[in-house]
């Protein structure tokens, strides 16, 4: 596996990653006002990473406003399809292999950054009871930037949300196949089946399998977020790695360890959560996963900077320790 | 085995940080051994809900042998059970030649001061024993090359993996030879006689830690002063976080593998 961080172009951040021995980065992209991810900015960004000795392997994520009409089934969705396909062609030309997207109509849900962690560390938290009292504010990771991408004006069933996704995939996956780009669906975080009357479909293993099966292709798969999948009701992450990795449908992974499952969980340090991370890395090895695994959200620690370098350093060291120890001491 | 961090006395954010990273214990670095300092160090650690593994003193403190012996008595009185002193000799200034131009230091060669060490051990050793304090010495490469003599002289050893690697000594074999005399281990790595990050050097931390577990070592394995990273503090918050994460993961692999 290739360990990565979400990278900015700040020279200090790139040097920080070099010092930790990282060679792979993940980044988001901006779309033009017309909703197309343009080639030239990606080429410039890729070149900047290359100068630092790093490979940009994954786009995370396709901007939601490139496909919001598709998610909500609104007029104008076919025009968005064309632009997403053009974006995929540009991504291929830029040499980036994986495009992750989030079919989360209401974004990522959190209700608190709670200073109740180890040594007073701040843990991102989701608690459905709290979310019911502040549904709009809990959207988009509690960033306070407003509802993401917008509030629903009617109820939508899980079937309707799935139908919209299948409509999307049937039209973009053939383009992705032709261009050699893998499209990876991030599961719904928090994995609750409904929020504000709107269905969320990637909330359990069956839902993830439906997305894979809807358009069978070696280019249609998952952004396997260990943290999100670990918070799905009664889901075992190690078994899920074996299931979806065994189908070669894990295109990209997030490394994160939660404590608890829906309706309430905390994102804790990787060494203290509910997932057996040793077994998880072994399972990734067993299924031959050789893609990018990005260190995901992390607890807030004392005196950290805006990029959370200290907390990320702990997590990078932790994942490297797992990989090296398993490699050097055997086991698989 | 405890995974430990070294913290500077009076730098209380380091205690909070250590707790957040999940350190099992801390070793407090003090610049003198007077009773109020030791009592304050102990209290601050305990009130942070951390375990005090021991204290660390610089070479200058050891040079005043009478004062040091008095300090050992103070340590015993306040319940500090492990004191480590540094016998590596002069260390080189760090240079930006590590991975990603991290600041690393070359391993400095210094002639082993056997006579001074023997006198120190002969005088301070019995004082420490009477005070109920374990007296450990962090030996340099020159001394580590003469394992039998070193272990014969020392009351207890603070094994520095950087110095061992520099000396061409197999840490795994040394751990077996040291047995119960091993009181502390400094986790570090080196590459071509330069300090390196834990994951990249010539020392296999997984194999060293496996040897420690097999030897039944129950003392602190502490992350040493890490390579200097970009926009980091002098103490090395980022580097120490990286190191403790690495060590925790390796230990979990060993424990869960039953190896």
XYZ file of N, CA and C in Angstrom, chain A residues 70-199:
390
model
N -27.450 15.931 -10.322
C -27.543 14.477 -10.501
C -27.945 13.801 -9.197
N -27.344 14.237 -8.097
C -27.676 13.607 -6.816
C -29.147 13.823 -6.462
N -29.618 15.036 -6.705
C -30.993 15.356 -6.316
C -31.998 15.099 -7.440
N -31.529 14.656 -8.603
C -32.430 14.373 -9.718
C -33.104 15.621 -10.255
N -32.381 16.702 -10.353
C -32.955 17.990 -10.759
C -32.772 18.229 -12.257
N -33.572 19.119 -12.818
C -33.347 19.493 -14.213
C -31.919 20.020 -14.402
N -31.337 19.674 -15.536
C -29.956 20.092 -15.792
C -28.945 19.010 -15.502
N -29.440 17.865 -15.070
C -28.474 16.820 -14.690
C -27.709 16.282 -15.895
N -28.363 16.235 -17.063
C -27.645 15.700 -18.223
C -26.519 16.631 -18.668
N -26.726 17.912 -18.489
C -25.639 18.855 -18.800
C -24.473 18.619 -17.836
N -24.791 18.302 -16.599
C -23.713 18.005 -15.625
C -22.977 16.720 -16.012
N -23.707 15.736 -16.533
C -23.068 14.493 -16.968
C -21.972 14.794 -17.991
N -22.302 15.614 -18.949
C -21.317 15.932 -19.993
C -20.068 16.567 -19.386
N -20.287 17.428 -18.425
C -19.144 18.120 -17.810
C -18.326 17.176 -16.924
N -19.004 16.281 -16.260
C -18.258 15.295 -15.454
C -17.417 14.413 -16.385
N -17.995 14.021 -17.520
C -17.226 13.193 -18.467
C -16.022 13.968 -18.994
N -16.205 15.248 -19.287
C -15.062 16.053 -19.736
C -14.018 16.149 -18.624
N -14.485 16.267 -17.397
C -13.552 16.325 -16.259
C -12.752 15.021 -16.170
N -13.421 13.901 -16.381
C -12.721 12.611 -16.322
C -11.657 12.537 -17.421
N -11.984 13.022 -18.601
C -10.978 13.020 -19.690
C -9.780 13.885 -19.290
N -10.049 15.008 -18.669
C -8.950 15.884 -18.237
C -8.121 15.231 -17.140
N -8.804 14.566 -16.237
C -8.095 13.878 -15.131
C -7.175 12.796 -15.694
N -7.673 12.089 -16.695
C -6.834 11.059 -17.329
C -5.615 11.695 -17.981
N -5.835 12.800 -18.685
C -4.696 13.474 -19.347
C -3.680 13.962 -18.317
N -4.154 14.307 -17.137
C -3.251 14.779 -16.078
C -2.509 13.617 -15.415
N -2.895 12.398 -15.767
C -2.178 11.227 -15.256
C -2.593 10.807 -13.851
N -3.804 11.162 -13.465
C -4.285 10.800 -12.122
C -5.231 9.606 -12.256
N -4.986 8.588 -11.451
C -5.630 7.299 -11.706
C -6.984 7.107 -11.032
N -7.195 7.803 -9.930
C -8.419 7.553 -9.150
C -9.152 8.857 -8.886
N -10.453 8.834 -9.132
C -11.324 9.970 -8.811
C -12.335 9.499 -7.763
N -12.249 10.063 -6.575
C -13.250 9.725 -5.564
C -14.382 10.748 -5.612
N -15.588 10.277 -5.340
C -16.744 11.178 -5.237
C -17.559 10.755 -4.028
N -18.370 11.663 -3.551
C -19.212 11.377 -2.380
C -20.676 11.525 -2.775
N -21.402 10.429 -2.752
C -22.833 10.501 -3.064
C -23.612 10.760 -1.770
N -23.121 11.755 -1.048
C -23.756 12.137 0.227
C -24.534 13.414 -0.036
N -25.834 13.295 -0.159
C -26.625 14.455 -0.563
C -26.550 15.584 0.459
N -26.324 15.225 1.681
C -26.272 16.259 2.723
C -24.895 16.338 3.361
N -23.901 15.775 2.700
C -22.528 15.926 3.184
C -22.196 15.052 4.376
N -20.994 15.300 4.916
C -20.541 14.565 6.091
C -21.156 15.162 7.347
N -21.522 14.296 8.265
C -22.256 14.740 9.452
C -21.413 14.595 10.720
N -21.271 15.679 11.451
C -20.651 15.641 12.780
C -21.422 16.594 13.681
N -21.378 16.305 14.965
C -22.126 17.160 15.900
C -21.240 17.843 16.931
N -19.940 17.473 17.002
C -19.131 18.003 18.104
C -17.651 17.731 17.847
N -16.821 18.630 18.319
C -15.389 18.318 18.461
C -15.137 18.304 19.960
N -15.164 17.144 20.518
C -15.294 17.005 21.960
C -13.934 16.855 22.648
N -13.646 17.744 23.630
C -12.350 17.642 24.328
C -12.366 16.574 25.414
N -12.910 15.437 25.070
C -13.053 14.365 26.051
C -12.151 13.188 25.719
N -11.196 13.418 24.819
C -10.329 12.319 24.409
C -9.165 12.117 25.352
N -8.278 11.246 24.935
C -7.089 10.923 25.716
C -6.308 12.210 25.987
N -6.071 12.505 27.249
C -5.332 13.719 27.600
C -6.026 15.002 27.177
N -7.345 14.941 27.006
C -8.068 16.141 26.591
C -8.007 16.401 25.093
N -7.558 15.426 24.326
C -7.559 15.572 22.866
C -8.994 15.740 22.378
N -9.149 16.504 21.292
C -10.489 16.756 20.749
C -10.844 15.695 19.719
N -11.926 14.996 19.976
C -12.372 13.951 19.071
C -13.577 14.434 18.264
N -13.516 14.341 16.932
C -14.729 14.565 16.145
C -15.782 13.525 16.547
N -17.003 13.995 16.726
C -18.045 13.103 17.245
C -19.313 13.234 16.418
N -20.044 12.149 16.283
C -21.402 12.192 15.752
C -22.318 11.533 16.764
N -23.403 12.228 17.073
C -24.402 11.698 18.000
C -25.763 12.033 17.405
N -26.487 11.016 16.986
C -27.759 11.232 16.292
C -28.754 12.007 17.151
N -28.707 11.778 18.452
C -29.636 12.512 19.323
C -29.361 14.007 19.267
N -28.080 14.371 19.221
C -27.716 15.788 19.108
C -28.051 16.303 17.713
N -27.784 15.486 16.697
C -28.032 15.906 15.313
C -29.500 16.240 15.075
N -30.373 15.530 15.769
C -31.809 15.808 15.590
C -32.166 17.227 16.025
N -31.352 17.762 16.953
C -31.638 19.118 17.444
C -30.974 20.192 16.595
N -30.043 19.809 15.729
C -29.304 20.800 14.930
C -28.996 20.213 13.551
N -30.030 19.747 12.834
C -29.777 18.968 11.617
C -29.000 19.726 10.557
N -29.335 20.981 10.303
C -28.631 21.697 9.236
C -27.208 22.027 9.652
N -27.024 22.389 10.917
C -25.684 22.768 11.379
C -24.722 21.592 11.375
N -25.266 20.380 11.511
C -24.393 19.202 11.578
C -23.864 18.788 10.212
N -24.397 19.388 9.134
C -23.967 19.009 7.786
C -22.557 19.515 7.494
N -21.921 18.895 6.516
C -20.596 19.294 6.036
C -19.578 19.375 7.163
N -19.534 18.337 7.939
C -18.494 18.157 8.962
C -18.493 19.250 10.015
N -19.603 19.928 10.176
C -19.693 20.961 11.211
C -18.734 22.135 10.930
N -18.478 22.370 9.662
C -17.523 23.428 9.336
C -18.115 24.815 9.499
N -19.417 24.889 9.562
C -20.046 26.196 9.762
C -20.180 26.999 8.488
N -19.922 26.369 7.350
C -20.008 27.085 6.084
C -21.388 27.053 5.465
N -22.342 26.502 6.167
C -23.694 26.440 5.629
C -24.000 25.062 5.085
N -25.281 24.805 4.832
C -25.697 23.485 4.347
C -24.971 23.104 3.057
N -24.747 21.815 2.889
C -23.900 21.302 1.809
C -24.640 20.298 0.968
N -24.719 20.363 -0.344
C -24.560 21.618 -1.086
C -25.776 22.518 -0.923
N -26.893 21.924 -0.526
C -28.062 22.726 -0.166
C -29.055 21.837 0.577
N -30.001 22.475 1.236
C -30.985 21.713 2.004
C -32.008 21.067 1.061
N -32.529 19.922 1.447
C -33.554 19.286 0.609
C -34.896 19.987 0.806
N -35.702 20.052 -0.269
C -37.031 20.658 -0.124
C -38.140 19.623 -0.168
N -37.727 18.343 -0.138
C -38.722 17.264 -0.076
C -38.014 16.001 0.415
N -38.799 15.023 0.803
C -38.215 13.739 1.188
C -37.733 12.999 -0.055
N -36.676 12.199 0.121
C -36.192 11.336 -0.969
C -35.913 9.961 -0.384
N -36.474 8.938 -1.027
C -36.256 7.576 -0.516
C -34.844 7.102 -0.868
N -34.413 6.051 -0.179
C -33.119 5.452 -0.520
C -33.132 4.955 -1.963
N -34.277 4.419 -2.410
C -34.342 3.910 -3.784
C -34.146 5.037 -4.791
N -34.764 6.189 -4.514
C -34.622 7.316 -5.444
C -33.158 7.786 -5.500
N -32.523 7.828 -4.345
C -31.115 8.253 -4.298
C -30.243 7.238 -5.046
N -30.558 5.948 -4.868
C -29.801 4.913 -5.587
C -30.046 5.010 -7.092
N -31.294 5.226 -7.476
C -31.600 5.342 -8.908
C -30.811 6.496 -9.531
N -30.721 7.588 -8.805
C -29.960 8.729 -9.324
C -28.474 8.376 -9.474
N -27.968 7.611 -8.522
C -26.558 7.223 -8.600
C -26.320 6.280 -9.787
N -27.243 5.338 -9.974
C -27.088 4.396 -11.081
C -27.150 5.151 -12.420
N -28.044 6.108 -12.513
C -28.138 6.950 -13.724
C -26.789 7.618 -13.997
N -26.188 8.106 -12.944
C -24.865 8.770 -13.028
C -23.796 7.774 -13.482
N -23.742 6.637 -12.795
C -22.671 5.666 -13.078
C -22.791 5.083 -14.485
N -24.027 4.815 -14.917
C -24.199 4.218 -16.249
C -23.630 5.114 -17.350
N -23.580 6.390 -17.071
C -23.115 7.339 -18.092
C -21.649 7.724 -17.943
N -21.128 7.651 -16.726
C -19.720 8.082 -16.586
C -18.734 6.915 -16.566
N -19.177 5.747 -16.124
C -18.214 4.627 -16.009
C -17.654 4.216 -17.371
N -18.468 4.182 -18.440
C -17.855 3.856 -19.741
C -16.764 4.849 -20.143
N -16.951 6.102 -19.809
C -15.923 7.113 -20.115
C -14.690 6.858 -19.246
N -14.925 6.576 -17.972
C -13.806 6.289 -17.061
C -13.020 5.068 -17.537
N -13.741 4.047 -17.982
C -13.063 2.844 -18.513
C -12.190 3.204 -19.712
N -12.773 3.950 -20.623
C -12.040 4.313 -21.839
C -10.814 5.151 -21.526
N -10.909 5.957 -20.483
C -9.815 6.877 -20.154
C -8.836 6.288 -19.137
N -9.189 5.148 -18.558
C -8.286 4.529 -17.584
C -8.339 5.171 -16.205
N -9.479 5.761 -15.858
C -9.648 6.376 -14.536
C -10.593 5.505 -13.710
N -10.252 5.273 -12.465
C -11.123 4.507 -11.577
C -11.967 5.472 -10.756
N -13.279 5.264 -10.736
C -14.151 6.132 -9.944
C -14.544 5.402 -8.664
N -14.343 6.081 -7.558
C -14.468 5.446 -6.241
C -15.501 6.176 -5.401
N -16.501 5.454 -4.948
C -17.562 6.038 -4.123
C -17.163 5.993 -2.655
N -17.181 7.142 -2.023
C -16.959 7.191 -0.575
C -18.278 6.869 0.112
N -18.276 6.037 1.141
C -19.531 5.736 1.842
C -20.090 6.946 2.575
N -21.352 6.836 2.956
C -22.020 7.932 3.658
C -21.519 8.040 5.085
N -21.023 9.208 5.412
C -20.487 9.466 6.751
C -21.284 10.628 7.341
N -21.945 10.451 8.419
C -22.156 9.259 9.224
C -23.115 8.293 8.506
N -22.902 6.983 8.702
C -23.694 6.018 7.958
C -25.077 5.768 8.565
N -25.905 6.794 8.494
C -27.301 6.666 8.935
C -28.175 6.580 7.690
N -29.220 5.763 7.709
C -29.971 5.498 6.469
C -30.809 6.685 5.984
N -31.192 7.535 6.873
C -31.953 8.733 6.486
C -31.473 9.912 7.305
N -31.467 11.087 6.682
C -31.145 12.314 7.410
C -31.990 13.429 6.818
N -32.725 14.099 7.648
C -33.624 15.164 7.208
C -34.559 14.678 6.098
N -34.973 13.429 6.185
C -35.932 12.886 5.222
C -35.306 12.422 3.920
N -33.988 12.476 3.824
C -33.301 12.092 2.591
C -32.532 10.794 2.812
N -32.687 9.852 1.889
C -32.016 8.569 2.017
C -30.515 8.672 1.824
